[in-house]
Short mmCIF file of C-alpha atoms in Angstrom, two decimals:
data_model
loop_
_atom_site.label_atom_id
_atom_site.label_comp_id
_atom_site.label_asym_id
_atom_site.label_seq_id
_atom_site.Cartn_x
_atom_site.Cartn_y
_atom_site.Cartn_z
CA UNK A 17 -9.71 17.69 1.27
CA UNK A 18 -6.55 16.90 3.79
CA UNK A 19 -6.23 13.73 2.58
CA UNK A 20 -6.15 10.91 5.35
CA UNK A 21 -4.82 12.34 8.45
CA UNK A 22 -2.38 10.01 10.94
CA UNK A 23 -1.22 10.57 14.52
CA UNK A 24 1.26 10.75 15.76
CA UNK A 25 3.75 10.47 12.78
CA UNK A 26 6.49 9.45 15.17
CA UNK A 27 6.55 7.43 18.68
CA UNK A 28 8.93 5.90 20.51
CA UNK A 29 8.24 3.82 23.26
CA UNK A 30 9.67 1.11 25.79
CA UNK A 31 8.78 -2.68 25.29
CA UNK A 32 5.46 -3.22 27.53
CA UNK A 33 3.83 0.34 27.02
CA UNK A 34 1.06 0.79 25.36
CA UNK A 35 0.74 2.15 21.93
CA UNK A 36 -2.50 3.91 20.07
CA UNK A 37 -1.81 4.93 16.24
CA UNK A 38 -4.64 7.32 15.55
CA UNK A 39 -6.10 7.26 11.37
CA UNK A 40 -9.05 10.19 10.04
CA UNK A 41 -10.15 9.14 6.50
CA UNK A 42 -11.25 10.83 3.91
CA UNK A 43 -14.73 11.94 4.53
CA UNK A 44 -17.14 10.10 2.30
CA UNK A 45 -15.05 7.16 2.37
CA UNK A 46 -16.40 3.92 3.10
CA UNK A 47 -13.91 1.36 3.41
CA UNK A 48 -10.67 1.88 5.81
CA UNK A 49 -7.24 0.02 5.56
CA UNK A 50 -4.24 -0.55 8.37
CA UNK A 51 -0.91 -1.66 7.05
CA UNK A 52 2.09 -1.87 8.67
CA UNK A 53 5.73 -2.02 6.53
CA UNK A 54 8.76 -3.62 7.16
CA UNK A 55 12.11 -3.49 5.49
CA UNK A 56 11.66 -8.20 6.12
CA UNK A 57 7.78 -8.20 5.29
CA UNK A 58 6.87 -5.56 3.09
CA UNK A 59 3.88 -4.04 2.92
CA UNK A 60 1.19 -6.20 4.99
CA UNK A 61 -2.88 -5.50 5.33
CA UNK A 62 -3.45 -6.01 9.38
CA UNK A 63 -6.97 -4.80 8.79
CA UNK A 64 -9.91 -3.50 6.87
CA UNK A 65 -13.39 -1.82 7.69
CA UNK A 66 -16.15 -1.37 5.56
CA UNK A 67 -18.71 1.00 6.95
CA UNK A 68 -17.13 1.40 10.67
CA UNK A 69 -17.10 -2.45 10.63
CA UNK A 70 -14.08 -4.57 10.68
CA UNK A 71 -14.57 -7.38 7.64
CA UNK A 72 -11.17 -8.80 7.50
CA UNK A 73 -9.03 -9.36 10.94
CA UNK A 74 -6.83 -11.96 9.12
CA UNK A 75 -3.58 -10.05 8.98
CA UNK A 76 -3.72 -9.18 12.33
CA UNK A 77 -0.19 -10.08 14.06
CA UNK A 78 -1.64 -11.42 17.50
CA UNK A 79 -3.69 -10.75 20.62
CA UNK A 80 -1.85 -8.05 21.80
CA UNK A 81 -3.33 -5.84 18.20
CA UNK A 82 -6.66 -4.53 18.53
CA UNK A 83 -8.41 -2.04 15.99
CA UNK A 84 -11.48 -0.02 16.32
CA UNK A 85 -13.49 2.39 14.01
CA UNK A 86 -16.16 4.43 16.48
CA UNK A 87 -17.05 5.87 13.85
CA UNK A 88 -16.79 6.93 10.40
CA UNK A 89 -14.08 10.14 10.77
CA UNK A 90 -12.00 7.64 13.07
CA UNK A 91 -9.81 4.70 13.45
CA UNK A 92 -7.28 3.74 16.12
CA UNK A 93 -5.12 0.30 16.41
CA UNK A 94 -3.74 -0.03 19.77
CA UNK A 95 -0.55 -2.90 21.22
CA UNK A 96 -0.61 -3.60 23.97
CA UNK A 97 1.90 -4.46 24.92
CA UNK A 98 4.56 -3.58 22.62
CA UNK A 99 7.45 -5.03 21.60
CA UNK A 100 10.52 -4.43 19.68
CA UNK A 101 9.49 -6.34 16.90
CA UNK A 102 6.63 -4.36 16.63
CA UNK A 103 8.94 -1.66 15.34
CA UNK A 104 7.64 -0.50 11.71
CA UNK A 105 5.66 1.82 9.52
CA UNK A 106 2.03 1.83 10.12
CA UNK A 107 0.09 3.02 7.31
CA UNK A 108 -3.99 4.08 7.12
CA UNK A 109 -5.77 4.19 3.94
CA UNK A 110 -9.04 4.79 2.64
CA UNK A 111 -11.05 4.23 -0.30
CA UNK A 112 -14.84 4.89 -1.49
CA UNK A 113 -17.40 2.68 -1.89
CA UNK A 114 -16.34 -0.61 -3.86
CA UNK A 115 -13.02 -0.51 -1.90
CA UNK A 116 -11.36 -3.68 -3.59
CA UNK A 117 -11.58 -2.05 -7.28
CA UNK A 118 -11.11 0.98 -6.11
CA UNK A 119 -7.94 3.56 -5.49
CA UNK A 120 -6.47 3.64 -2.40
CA UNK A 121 -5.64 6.65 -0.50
CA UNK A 122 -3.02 6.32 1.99
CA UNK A 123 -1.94 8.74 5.03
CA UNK A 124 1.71 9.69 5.56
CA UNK A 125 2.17 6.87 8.38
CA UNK A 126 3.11 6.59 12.00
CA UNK A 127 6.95 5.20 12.48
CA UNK A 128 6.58 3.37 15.39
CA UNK A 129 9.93 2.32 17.53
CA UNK A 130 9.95 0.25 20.20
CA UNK A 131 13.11 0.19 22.36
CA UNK B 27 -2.62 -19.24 -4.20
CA UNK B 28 -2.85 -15.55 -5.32
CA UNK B 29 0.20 -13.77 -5.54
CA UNK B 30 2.10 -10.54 -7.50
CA UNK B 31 5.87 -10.63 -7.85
CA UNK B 32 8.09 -7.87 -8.72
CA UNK B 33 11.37 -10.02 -9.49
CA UNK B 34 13.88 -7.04 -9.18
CA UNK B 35 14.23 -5.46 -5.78
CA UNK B 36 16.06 -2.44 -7.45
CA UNK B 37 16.36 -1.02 -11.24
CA UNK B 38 19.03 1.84 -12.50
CA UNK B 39 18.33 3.92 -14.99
CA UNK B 40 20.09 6.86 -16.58
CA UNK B 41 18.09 10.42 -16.97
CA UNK B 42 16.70 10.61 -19.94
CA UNK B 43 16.22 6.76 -20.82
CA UNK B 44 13.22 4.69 -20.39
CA UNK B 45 12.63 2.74 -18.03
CA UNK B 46 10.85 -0.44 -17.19
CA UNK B 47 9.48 -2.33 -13.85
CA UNK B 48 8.28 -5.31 -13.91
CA UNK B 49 5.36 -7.05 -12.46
CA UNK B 50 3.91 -10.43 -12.72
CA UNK B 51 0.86 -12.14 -10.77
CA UNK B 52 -1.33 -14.96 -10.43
CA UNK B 53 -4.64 -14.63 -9.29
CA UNK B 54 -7.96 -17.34 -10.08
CA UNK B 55 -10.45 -14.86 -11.71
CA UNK B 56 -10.34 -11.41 -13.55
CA UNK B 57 -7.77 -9.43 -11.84
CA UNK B 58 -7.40 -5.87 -10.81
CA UNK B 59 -4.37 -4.29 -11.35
CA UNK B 60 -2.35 -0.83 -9.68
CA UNK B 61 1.16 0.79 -9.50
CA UNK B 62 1.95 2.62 -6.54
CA UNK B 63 4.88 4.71 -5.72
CA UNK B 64 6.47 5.71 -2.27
CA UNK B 65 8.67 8.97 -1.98
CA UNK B 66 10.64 8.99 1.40
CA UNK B 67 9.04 9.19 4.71
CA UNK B 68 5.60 9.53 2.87
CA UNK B 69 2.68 7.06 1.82
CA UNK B 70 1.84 5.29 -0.74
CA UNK B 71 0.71 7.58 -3.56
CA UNK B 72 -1.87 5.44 -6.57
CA UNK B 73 -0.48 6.05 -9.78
CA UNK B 74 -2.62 3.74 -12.31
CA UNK B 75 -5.33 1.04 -12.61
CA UNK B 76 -5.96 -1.61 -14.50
CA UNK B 77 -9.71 -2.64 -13.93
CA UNK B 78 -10.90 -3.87 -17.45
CA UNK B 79 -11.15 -2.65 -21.14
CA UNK B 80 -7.28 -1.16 -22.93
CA UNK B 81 -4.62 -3.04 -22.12
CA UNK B 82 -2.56 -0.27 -22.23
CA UNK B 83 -3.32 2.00 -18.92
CA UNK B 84 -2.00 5.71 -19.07
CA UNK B 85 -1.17 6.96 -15.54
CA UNK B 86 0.47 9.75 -13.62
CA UNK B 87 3.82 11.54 -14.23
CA UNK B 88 4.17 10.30 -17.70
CA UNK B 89 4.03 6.33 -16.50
CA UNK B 90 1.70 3.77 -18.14
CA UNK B 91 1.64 0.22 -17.77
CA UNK B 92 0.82 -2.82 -20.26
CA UNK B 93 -1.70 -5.45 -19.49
CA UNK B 94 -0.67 -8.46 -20.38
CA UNK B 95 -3.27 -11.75 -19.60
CA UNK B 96 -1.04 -14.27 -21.67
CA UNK B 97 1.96 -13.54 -19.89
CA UNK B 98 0.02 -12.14 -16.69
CA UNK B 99 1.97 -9.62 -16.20
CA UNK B 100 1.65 -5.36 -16.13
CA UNK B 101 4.80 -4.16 -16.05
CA UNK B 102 4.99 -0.28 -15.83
CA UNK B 103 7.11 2.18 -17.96
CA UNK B 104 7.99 5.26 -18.40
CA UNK B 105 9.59 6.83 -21.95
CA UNK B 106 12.33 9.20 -20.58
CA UNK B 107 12.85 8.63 -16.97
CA UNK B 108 13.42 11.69 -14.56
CA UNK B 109 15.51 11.44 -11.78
CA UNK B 110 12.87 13.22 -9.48
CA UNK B 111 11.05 9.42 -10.74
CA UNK B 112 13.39 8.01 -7.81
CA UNK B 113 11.47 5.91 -5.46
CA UNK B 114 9.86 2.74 -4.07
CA UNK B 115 7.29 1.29 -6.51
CA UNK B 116 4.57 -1.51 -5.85
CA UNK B 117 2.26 -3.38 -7.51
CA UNK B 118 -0.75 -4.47 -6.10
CA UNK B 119 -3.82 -6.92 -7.10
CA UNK B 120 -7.14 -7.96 -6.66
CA UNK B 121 -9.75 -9.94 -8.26
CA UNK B 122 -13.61 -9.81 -8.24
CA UNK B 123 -14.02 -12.54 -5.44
CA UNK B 124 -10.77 -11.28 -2.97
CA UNK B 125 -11.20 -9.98 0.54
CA UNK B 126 -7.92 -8.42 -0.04
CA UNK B 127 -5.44 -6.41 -2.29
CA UNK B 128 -2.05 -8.10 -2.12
CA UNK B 129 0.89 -5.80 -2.75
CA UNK B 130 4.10 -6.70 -3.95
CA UNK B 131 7.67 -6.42 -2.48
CA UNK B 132 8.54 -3.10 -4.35
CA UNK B 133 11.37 -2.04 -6.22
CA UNK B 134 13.61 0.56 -5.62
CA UNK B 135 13.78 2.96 -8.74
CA UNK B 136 17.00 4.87 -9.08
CA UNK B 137 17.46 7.70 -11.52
CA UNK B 138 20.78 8.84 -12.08
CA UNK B 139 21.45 12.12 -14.10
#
């Protein structure tokens, strides 16, 4: 298996533009994980989805972060519109069934700047 | 409120030596434990679990970790450290009843040979 698959693993962009990480899982996975990293915050859980549906929005910054799973080979979370401080590492992961007990398998990331 | 701490934000270590990282938490039920580490520019890669049974959890790489409920902590360790060990490490829990892992801050692992 690939392994979870992110795109693009770089993007720059200007404040106001529009930004759409892309995440595949690992196929038979059930449970999907966005987390974006900070050198100030960490490591933070935006959101997960369990079966193509989101169960936990909590972490979400604001408004302008949306998430989607069409499906259960894909993921995207979109800003709109971005800002600097949106600048960080944004990390998929996926797990099998049982996701909270279970291992976590996490892409290589997207490094997103925002100028 | 549930929480993991990992008090030292970096830990030096000469080749050869073993090495210690150190992880505490506080969480209202039975919790579930993991270590993982972070090369540069990659993800996070799992590298044990503690769900239930030994206390003492053998993992990847030569590193284990040491369940402890009295002292809730699971501090990992490593007998001879390597200095290809060099990286980011994080602990992470979650309980039976969570929504959500919590990770900690990391600690930066330094090797030198």
């Amino acid at each position: 298996d690939a392994g979870v698959i992110q795109s693009p693993r770089h993007e720059v962009t200007e404040m106001g533009q529009e930004v759409t990480l892309r995440c595949k899982p690992i196929s038979g996975h059930d449970y999907l994980f966005w987390y974006r990293q900070t050198m100030m915050r960490g490591l933070e859980l935006l959101i997960y989805f369990n079966n193509n549906v989101p169960i936990d929005d909590s972490g979400m910054p604001e408004d302008r972060f949306s998430a989607k799973m069409p499906n259960a080979s894909f993921s995207t979370l979109k800003i709109q519109p971005s800002e600097p401080r949106d600048s960080a590492v944004y990390f998929c992961a996926s797990s099998p069934n049982r996701g909270l007990g279970e291992t976590q398998y996490f892409g290589p990331g997207t490094r997103l700047l925002v100028l | 409120a549930q929480s993991v701490a990992q008090p030292e934000d970096q830990v030096n270590v000469a080749e050869g030596n073993p090495l210690t990282v150190k992880c505490t938490y506080s969480v209202s039920g039975n919790p579930y434990l993991f270590w993982y580490v972070q090369y540069p520019n990659r993800g996070l890669q799992f590298l044990l679990k503690y769900i239930t049974g030994d206390n003492l959890v053998k993992g990847s790489y030569g590193f284990e970790a040491e369940f402890n409920k009295s002292q809730t902590s699971f501090h990992l360790k490593k007998p001879s450290a390597l200095v290809s060990d060099s990286a980011l490490y994080f602990c992470a829990v979650t309980y039976s009843s969570a929504s959500k892992i919590i990770f900690g801050s990391g600690t930066r692992l330094s090797i030198r040979p």
